[in-house]
Coordinates of C-alpha atoms and ligand atoms in Angstrom, one line a residue:
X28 CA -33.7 -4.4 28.3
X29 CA -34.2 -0.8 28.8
X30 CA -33.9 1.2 25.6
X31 CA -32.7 4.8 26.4
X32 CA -31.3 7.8 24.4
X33 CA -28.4 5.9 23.2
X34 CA -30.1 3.1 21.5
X35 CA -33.0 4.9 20.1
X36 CA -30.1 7.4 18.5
X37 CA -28.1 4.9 17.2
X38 CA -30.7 3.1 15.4
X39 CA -32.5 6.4 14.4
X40 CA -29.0 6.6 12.4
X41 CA -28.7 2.8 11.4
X42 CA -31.8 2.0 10.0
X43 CA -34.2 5.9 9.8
X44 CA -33.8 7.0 6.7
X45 CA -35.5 10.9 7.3
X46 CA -37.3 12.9 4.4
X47 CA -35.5 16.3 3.1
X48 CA -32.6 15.2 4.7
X49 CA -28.6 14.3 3.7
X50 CA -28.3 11.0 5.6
X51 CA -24.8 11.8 5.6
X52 CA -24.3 15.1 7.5
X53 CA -27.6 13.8 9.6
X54 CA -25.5 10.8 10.9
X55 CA -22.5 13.4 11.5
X56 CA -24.9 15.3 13.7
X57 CA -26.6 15.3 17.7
X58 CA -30.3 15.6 16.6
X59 CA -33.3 15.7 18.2
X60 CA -35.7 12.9 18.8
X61 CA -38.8 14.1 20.7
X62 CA -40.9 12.3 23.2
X63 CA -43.6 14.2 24.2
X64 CA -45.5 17.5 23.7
X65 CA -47.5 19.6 25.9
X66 CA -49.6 22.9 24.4
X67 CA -46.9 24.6 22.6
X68 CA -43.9 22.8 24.0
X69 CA -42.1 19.2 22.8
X70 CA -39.4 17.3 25.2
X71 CA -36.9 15.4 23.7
X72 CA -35.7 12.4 25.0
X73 CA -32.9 13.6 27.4
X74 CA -35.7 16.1 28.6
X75 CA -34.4 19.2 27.0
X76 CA -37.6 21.5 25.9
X77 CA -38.4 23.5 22.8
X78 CA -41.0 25.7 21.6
X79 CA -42.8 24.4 18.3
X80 CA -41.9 27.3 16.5
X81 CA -42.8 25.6 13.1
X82 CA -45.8 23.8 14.5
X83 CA -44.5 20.4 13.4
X84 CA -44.2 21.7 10.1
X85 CA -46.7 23.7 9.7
X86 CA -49.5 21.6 11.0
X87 CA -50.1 21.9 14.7
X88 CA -52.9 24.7 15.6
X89 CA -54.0 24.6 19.1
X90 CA -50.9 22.6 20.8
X91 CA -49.8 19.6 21.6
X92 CA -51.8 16.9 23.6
X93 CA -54.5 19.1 24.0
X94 CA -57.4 17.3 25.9
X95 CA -60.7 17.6 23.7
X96 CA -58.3 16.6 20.8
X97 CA -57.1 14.0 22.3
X98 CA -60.6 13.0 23.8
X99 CA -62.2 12.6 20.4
X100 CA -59.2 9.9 19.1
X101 CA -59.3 8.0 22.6
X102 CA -63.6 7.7 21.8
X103 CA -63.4 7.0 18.4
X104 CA -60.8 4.5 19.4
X105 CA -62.7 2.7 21.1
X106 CA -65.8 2.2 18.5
X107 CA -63.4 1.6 15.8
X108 CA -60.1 2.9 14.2
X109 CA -60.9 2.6 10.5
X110 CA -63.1 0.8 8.2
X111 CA -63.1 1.5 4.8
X112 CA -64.9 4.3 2.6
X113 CA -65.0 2.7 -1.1
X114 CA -68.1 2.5 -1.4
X115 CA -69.0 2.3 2.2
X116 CA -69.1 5.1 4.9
X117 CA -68.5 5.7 8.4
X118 CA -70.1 8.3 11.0
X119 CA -66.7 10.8 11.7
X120 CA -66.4 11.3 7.8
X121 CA -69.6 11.9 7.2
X122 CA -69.8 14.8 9.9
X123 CA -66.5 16.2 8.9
X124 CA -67.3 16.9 5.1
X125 CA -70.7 18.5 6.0
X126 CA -68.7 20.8 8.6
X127 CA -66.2 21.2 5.8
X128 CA -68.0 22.4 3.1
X129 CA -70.3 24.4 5.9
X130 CA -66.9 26.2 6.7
X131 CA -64.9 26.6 2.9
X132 CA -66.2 29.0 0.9
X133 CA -70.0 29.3 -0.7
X134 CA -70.0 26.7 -3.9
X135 CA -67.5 23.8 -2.7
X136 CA -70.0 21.0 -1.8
X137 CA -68.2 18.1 -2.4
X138 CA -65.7 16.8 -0.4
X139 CA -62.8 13.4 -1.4
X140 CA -60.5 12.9 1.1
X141 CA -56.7 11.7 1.2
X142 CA -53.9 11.2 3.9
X143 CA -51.5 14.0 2.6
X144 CA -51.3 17.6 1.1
X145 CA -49.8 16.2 -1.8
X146 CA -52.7 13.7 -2.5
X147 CA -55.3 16.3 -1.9
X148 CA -53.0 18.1 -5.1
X149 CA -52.8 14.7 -7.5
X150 CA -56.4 14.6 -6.8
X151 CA -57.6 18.0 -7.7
X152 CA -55.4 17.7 -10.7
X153 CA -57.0 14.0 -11.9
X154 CA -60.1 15.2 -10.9
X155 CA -59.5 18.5 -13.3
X156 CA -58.8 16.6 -16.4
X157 CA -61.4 13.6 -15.9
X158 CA -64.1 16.6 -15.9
X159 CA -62.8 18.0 -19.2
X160 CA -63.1 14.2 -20.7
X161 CA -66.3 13.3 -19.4
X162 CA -68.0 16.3 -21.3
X163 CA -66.4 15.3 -24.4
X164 CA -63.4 17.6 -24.4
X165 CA -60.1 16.7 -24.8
X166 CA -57.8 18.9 -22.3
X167 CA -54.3 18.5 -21.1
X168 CA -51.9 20.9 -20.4
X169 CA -52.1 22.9 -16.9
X170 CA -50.7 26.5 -16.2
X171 CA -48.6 26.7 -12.7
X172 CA -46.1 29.2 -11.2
X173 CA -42.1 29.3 -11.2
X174 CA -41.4 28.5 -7.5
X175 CA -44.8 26.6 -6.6
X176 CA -44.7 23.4 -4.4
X177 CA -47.3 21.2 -4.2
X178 CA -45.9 18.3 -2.5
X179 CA -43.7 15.2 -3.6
X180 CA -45.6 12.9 -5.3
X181 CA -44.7 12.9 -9.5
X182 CA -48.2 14.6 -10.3
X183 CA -47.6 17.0 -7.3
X184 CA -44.0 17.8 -8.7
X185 CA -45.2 18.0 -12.3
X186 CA -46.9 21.6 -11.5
X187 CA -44.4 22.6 -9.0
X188 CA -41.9 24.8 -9.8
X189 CA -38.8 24.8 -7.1
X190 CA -35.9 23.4 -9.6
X191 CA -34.0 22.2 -6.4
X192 CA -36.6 19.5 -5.6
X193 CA -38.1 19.1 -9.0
X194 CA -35.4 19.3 -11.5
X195 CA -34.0 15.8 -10.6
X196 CA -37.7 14.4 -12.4
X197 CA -37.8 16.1 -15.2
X198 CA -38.2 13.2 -17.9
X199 CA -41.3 11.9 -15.4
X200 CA -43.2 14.8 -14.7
X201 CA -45.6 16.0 -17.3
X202 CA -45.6 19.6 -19.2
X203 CA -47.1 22.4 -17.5
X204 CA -46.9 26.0 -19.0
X205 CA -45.0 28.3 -16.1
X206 CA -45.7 31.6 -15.1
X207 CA -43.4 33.4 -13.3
X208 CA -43.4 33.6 -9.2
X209 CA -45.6 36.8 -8.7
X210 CA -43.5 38.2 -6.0
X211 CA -39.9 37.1 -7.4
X212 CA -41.2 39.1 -10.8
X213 CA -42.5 41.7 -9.0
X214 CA -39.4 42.4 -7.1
X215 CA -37.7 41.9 -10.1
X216 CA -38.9 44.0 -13.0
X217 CA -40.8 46.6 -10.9
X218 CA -39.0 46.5 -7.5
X219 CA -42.7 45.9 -5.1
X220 CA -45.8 44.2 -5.1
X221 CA -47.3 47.3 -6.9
X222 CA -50.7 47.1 -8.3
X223 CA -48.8 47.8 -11.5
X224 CA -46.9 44.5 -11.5
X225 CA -50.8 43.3 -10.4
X226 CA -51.8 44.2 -13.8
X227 CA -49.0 43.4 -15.8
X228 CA -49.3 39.5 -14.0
X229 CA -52.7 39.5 -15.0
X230 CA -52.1 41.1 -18.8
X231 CA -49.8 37.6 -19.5
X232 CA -52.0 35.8 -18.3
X233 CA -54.6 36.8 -20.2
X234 CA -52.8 36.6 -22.9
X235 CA -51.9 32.9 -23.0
X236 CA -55.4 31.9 -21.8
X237 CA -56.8 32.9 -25.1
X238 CA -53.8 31.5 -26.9
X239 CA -54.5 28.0 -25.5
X240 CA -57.8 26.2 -25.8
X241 CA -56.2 23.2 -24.2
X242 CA -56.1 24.6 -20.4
X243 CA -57.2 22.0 -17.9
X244 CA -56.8 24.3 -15.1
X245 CA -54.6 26.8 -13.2
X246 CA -52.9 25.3 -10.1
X247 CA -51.7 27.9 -7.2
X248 CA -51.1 28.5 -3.3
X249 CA -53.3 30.5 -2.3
X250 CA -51.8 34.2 -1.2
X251 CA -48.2 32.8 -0.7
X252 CA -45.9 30.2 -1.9
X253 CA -45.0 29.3 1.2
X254 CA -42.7 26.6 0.4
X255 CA -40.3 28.5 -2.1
X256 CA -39.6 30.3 1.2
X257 CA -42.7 32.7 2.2
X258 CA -43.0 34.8 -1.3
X259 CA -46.8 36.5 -1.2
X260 CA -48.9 37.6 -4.0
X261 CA -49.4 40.9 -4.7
X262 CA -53.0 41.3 -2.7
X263 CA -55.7 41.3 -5.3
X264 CA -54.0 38.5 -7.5
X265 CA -56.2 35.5 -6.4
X266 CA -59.1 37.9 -7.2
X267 CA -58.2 38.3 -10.7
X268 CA -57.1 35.1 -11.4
X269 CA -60.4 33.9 -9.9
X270 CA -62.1 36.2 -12.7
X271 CA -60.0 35.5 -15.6
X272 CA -60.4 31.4 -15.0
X273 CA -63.9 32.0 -14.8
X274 CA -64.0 34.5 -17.9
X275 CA -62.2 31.9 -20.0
X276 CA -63.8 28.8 -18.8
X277 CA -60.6 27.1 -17.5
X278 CA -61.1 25.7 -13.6
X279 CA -59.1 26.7 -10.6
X280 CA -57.0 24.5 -8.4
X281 CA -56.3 26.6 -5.1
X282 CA -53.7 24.9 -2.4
X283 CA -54.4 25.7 0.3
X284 CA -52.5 23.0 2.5
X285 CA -50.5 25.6 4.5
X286 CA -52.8 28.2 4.5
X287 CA -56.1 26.7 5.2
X288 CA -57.3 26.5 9.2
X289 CA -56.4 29.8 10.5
X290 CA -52.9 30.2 9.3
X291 CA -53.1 33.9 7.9
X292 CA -55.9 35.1 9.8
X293 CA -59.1 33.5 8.3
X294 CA -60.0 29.8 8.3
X295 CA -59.1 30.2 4.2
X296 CA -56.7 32.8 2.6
X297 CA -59.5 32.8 -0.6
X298 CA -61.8 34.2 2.0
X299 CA -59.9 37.2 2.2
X300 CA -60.1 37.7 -1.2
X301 CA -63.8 36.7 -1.8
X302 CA -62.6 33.8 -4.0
X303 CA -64.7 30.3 -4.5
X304 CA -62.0 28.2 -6.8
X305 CA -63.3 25.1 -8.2
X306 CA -61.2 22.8 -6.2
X307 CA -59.5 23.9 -2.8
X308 CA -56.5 22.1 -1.3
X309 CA -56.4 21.1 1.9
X310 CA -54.4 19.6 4.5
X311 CA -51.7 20.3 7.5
X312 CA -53.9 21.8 10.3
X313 CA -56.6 19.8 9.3
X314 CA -56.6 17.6 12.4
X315 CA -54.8 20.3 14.3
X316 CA -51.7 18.5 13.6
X317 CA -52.7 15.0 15.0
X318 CA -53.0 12.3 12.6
X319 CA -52.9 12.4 8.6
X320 CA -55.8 13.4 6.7
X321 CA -55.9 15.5 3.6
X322 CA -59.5 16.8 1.7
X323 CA -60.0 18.3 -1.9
X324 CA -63.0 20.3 -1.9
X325 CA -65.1 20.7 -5.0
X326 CA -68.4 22.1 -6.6
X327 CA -71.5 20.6 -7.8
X328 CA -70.3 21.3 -11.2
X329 CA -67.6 19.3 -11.0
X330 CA -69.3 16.8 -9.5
X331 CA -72.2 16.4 -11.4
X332 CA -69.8 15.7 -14.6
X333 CA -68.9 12.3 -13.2
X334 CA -72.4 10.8 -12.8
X335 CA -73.9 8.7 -15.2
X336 CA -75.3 4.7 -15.1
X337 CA -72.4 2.7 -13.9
X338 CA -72.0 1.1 -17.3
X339 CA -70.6 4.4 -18.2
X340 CA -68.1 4.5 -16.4
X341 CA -67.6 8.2 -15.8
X342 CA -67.0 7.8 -12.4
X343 CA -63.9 9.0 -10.4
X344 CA -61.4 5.6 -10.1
X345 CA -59.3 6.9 -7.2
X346 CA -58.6 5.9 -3.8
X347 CA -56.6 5.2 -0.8
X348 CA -56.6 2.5 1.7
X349 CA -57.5 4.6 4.1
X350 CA -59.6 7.4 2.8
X351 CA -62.0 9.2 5.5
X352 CA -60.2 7.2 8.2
X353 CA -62.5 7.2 11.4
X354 CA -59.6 8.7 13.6
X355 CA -58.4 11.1 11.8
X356 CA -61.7 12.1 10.7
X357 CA -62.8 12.7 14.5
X358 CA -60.3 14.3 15.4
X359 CA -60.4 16.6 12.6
X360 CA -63.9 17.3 13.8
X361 CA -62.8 18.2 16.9
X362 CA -59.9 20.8 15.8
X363 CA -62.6 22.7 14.3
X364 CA -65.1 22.3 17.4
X365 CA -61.7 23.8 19.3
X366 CA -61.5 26.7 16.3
X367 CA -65.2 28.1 17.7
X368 CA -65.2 26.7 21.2
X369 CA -61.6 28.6 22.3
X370 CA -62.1 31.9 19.5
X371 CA -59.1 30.4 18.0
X372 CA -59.2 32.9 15.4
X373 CA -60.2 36.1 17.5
X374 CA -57.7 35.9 19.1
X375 CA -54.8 34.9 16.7
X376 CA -55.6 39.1 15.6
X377 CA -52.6 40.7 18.4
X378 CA -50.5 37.7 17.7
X379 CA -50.6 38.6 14.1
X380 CA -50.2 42.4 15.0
X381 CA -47.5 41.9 17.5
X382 CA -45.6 39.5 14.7
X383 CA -45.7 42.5 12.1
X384 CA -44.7 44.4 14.7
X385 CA -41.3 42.4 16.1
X386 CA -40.4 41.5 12.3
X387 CA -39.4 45.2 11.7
X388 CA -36.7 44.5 13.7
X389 CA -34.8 41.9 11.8
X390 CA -34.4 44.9 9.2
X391 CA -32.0 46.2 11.8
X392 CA -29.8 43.2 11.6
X393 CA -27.0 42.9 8.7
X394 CA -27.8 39.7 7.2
X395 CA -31.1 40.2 6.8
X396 CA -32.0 40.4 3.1
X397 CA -35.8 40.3 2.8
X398 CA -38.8 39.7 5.8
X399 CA -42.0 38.4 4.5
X400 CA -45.5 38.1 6.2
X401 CA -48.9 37.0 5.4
X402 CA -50.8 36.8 8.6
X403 CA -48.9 34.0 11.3
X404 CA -46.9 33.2 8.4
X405 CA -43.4 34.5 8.4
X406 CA -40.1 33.7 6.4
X407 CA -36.6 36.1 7.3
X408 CA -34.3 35.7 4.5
X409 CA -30.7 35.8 5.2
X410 CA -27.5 37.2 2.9
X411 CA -24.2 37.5 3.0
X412 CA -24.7 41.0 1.6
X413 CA -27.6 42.7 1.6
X414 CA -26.8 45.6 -1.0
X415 CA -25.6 43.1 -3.6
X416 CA -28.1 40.7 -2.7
X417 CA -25.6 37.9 -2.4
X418 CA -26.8 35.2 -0.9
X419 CA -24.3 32.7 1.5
X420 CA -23.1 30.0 -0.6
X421 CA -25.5 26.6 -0.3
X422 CA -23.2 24.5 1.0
X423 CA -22.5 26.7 4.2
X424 CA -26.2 25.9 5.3
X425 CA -26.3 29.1 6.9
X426 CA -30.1 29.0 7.8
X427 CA -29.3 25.4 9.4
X428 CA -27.2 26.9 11.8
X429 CA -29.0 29.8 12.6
X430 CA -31.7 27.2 13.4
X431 CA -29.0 24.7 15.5
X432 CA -28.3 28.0 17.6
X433 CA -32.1 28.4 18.5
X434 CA -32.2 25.0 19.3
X435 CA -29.8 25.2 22.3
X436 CA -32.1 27.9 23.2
X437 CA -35.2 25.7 23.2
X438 CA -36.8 26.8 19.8
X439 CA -37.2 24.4 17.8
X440 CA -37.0 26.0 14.2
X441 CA -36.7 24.4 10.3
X442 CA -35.1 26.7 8.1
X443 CA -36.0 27.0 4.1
X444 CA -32.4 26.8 3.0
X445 CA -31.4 30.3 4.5
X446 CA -35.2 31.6 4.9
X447 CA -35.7 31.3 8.5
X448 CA -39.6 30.4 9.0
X449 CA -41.7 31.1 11.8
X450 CA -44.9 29.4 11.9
X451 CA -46.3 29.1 15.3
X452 CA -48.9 27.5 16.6
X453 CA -52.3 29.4 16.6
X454 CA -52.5 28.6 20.2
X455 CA -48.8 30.6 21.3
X456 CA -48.9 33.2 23.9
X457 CA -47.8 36.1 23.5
X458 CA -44.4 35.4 26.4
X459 CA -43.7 32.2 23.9
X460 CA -44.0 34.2 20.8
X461 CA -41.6 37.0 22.0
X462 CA -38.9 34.5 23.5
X463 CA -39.0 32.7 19.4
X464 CA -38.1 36.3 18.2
X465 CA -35.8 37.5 20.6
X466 CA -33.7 33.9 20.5
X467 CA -33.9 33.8 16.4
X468 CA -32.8 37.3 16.4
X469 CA -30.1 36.6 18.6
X470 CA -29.2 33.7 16.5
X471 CA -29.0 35.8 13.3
X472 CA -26.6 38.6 15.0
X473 CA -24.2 36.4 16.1
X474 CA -23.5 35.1 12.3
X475 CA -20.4 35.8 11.5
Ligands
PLP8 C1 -46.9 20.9 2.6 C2 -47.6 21.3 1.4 C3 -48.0 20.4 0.5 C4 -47.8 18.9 0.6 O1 -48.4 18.4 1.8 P1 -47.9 16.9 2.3 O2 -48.8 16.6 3.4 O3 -46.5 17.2 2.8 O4 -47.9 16.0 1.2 C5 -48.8 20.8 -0.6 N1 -49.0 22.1 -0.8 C6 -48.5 23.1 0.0 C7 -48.8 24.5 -0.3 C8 -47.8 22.7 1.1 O5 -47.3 23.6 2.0

């Protein structure tokens, strides 16, 4: 029996139950099921094509079935797929945390891995209060931000801060102390990121890190919380909060799961802001977008905390089935081989200028409320009245069909609720990149 589009879309509706999505209105709907990919385009299955204009959520880097990527899964496939790291070790994770910690920033040495952004989170967090107990002090409460998303596992949610996704848990989640979203407060109370919102931010929390001696650590993205719909620091936060952690003794967790790998212009947002955290986050891009890996990076510090004699028992008692996978590991390796080999970054620069550029000109349109940018990064908020700030009701899912409109047009967009996001691929040319703004700011004109 053959099985076309008409089978595969009726049991993607039977039996698929899809993440961040009302099964309901999904089942009401024509979606998209792709088939293949090719640099920065994907084909569905009636051959229609798209740009990846969200990079697969947020994860593809130098395209789709790119050969050397694809090169290093098809000759690690054929030594072996995966054999296990608890305890043991295998030649593709081995190379891949030296490269990694010869890439992060000076001080993070130590590399666990995971499958998913959210793991590389729960892991920094476990990791953050172990170290506390194994030098004899009792620590529990950590300090996040209003907004934050950290991915959905109940540790990951427990420091995130998006009430939409997180409220539903509250009586699982453990307490955190919550600052406010930097930009949110900043808009709020002193209308910019102005250095003098910088140093009010920083004033609080001050403040509360001398009131509590019971901070585990500080959890943040790093330079945007890119999740709660694109909303930057003020520039110079990370740098400050880097000094006050270290001032008060209390660690930094820095997330760096959509940042990391070249999304805002260096291989790390900290790097822009000369900041080592104690742990760093990472994820997404990781393998360019191929297969699931996650890594939290750490110091010798940390490290050092959890040996002892094995009767002890200090050591970390955390893992996955498949930790360091062989595949994914390779591949990884050769997304950063791809980084130098191809100037990735280089010449990502005129992208990023040419973005600033073209976003000026969503001001022009009338329900555009706010455009955000840090480096390839982008979020376009939409309104139903800019002056009053009103936003369309929620249940309109006006961003949704701003996105469906695109669509038609071959880009394939995810909105934020109604923050349109543009996250390309590293690898876009500059023809792709101006046909994604043109279409989207079509899209947004013709609402009603
Ligand atoms: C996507 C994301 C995560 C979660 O990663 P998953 O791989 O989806 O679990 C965590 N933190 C940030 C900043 C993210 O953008």
């Amino acid at each position: 029996m053959e099985i076309g589009p008409e089978l595969l879309e009726r049991w993607d509706k039977e039996h698929f139950w899809h993440p961040f999505t009302q099964m309901k209105v999904y089942r009401e709907e024509e979606n998209i099921i792709f088939e293949r990919g090719e640099g920065v385009y994907l084909w569905d299955i009636h051959g229609k094509r798209y740009i990846d204009a969200i990079s697969s959520l947020w994860c593809n880097v130098h395209g789709h079935n790119h050969p050397k990527l694809n090169n290093a899964i098809m000759r690690q496939l054929c030594r072996v797929a995966h054999t296990t790291t608890l305890g043991s070790s295998n030649v593709p994770a081995v190379l891949l945390a030296k490269k990694l910690t010869e890439i992060a920033p000076e001080g993070l040495t130590k590399v666990f891995y995971s499958e998913d952004g959210a793991e590389a989170v729960e892991i920094a967090l476990k990791m953050a209060y172990h170290y506390w107990r194994n030098r004899g002090e009792e620590r529990k409460v950590f300090i996040t931000l209003s907004e934050a998303y950290h991915g959905d596992t109940i540790g990951a949610v427990s420091v995130g801060g998006i009430d939409l996704f997180h409220g539903t848990y509250r009586d699982l989640l453990f307490e955190t102390i919550r600052l406010p979203s930097p930009y949110l407060y900043c808009k709020k109370e002193f209308g910019e990121l102005s250095q003098t919102c910088l140093a009010d931010l920083v004033m609080k929390l001050q403040e509360l890190l001398r009131a509590r001696r019971d901070v585990v650590a500080l959890v943040l993205e790093s330079g945007i919380q890119a999740a709660a719909g694109m909303l930057p620091y003020p520039k110079g936060f990370l740098k400050e909060v880097r000094e006050l952690t270290k001032k008060e003794g209390v660690l930094l967790i820095l997330d760096e799961v959509a940042t990391g790998f070249g999304r805002t212009g260096s291989m790390f947002y900290c790097e822009q802001e000369g900041v080592t955290p104690d742990f760093m986050c990472l994820g997404k891009g990781i393998t360019g977008g191929y297969l699931p890996l996650a890594a939290t990076l750490t110091t010798d510090e940390v490290y050092e905390a959890f040996l002892g004699e094995f009767g002890e028992a200090k050591h970390f008692y955390h893992g996955h089935t498949y930790t360091g996978n062989n595949l994914a590991s390779a591949v990884a390796l050769a997304n950063l081989q791809v980084f130098e080999e191809e100037n990735t970054l280089e010449n990502l620069k005129p992208k990023i200028d040419l973005l600033t550029e073209r976003l000026k000109e969503f001001w022009e349109l009338e329900h555009v409320g706010d455009v955000r940018q840090l480096g390839f990064m982008a979020g376009i908020e939409l309104v139903k009245d800019r002056e009053k700030g009103e936003p369309f009701p929620y249940g309109e899912r006006t961003g949704f069909k701003v996105a469906r409109k695109c669509w038609e047009k071959g880009v394939f967009l995810r909105p934020l609720g109604d923050v349109m996001v543009l996250m390309m691929p590293l690898v876009i040319g500059e023809e792709d990149m101006n046909y994604v703004l043109d279409t989207l700011k079509g899209a947004i004109a013709e609402i009603g």
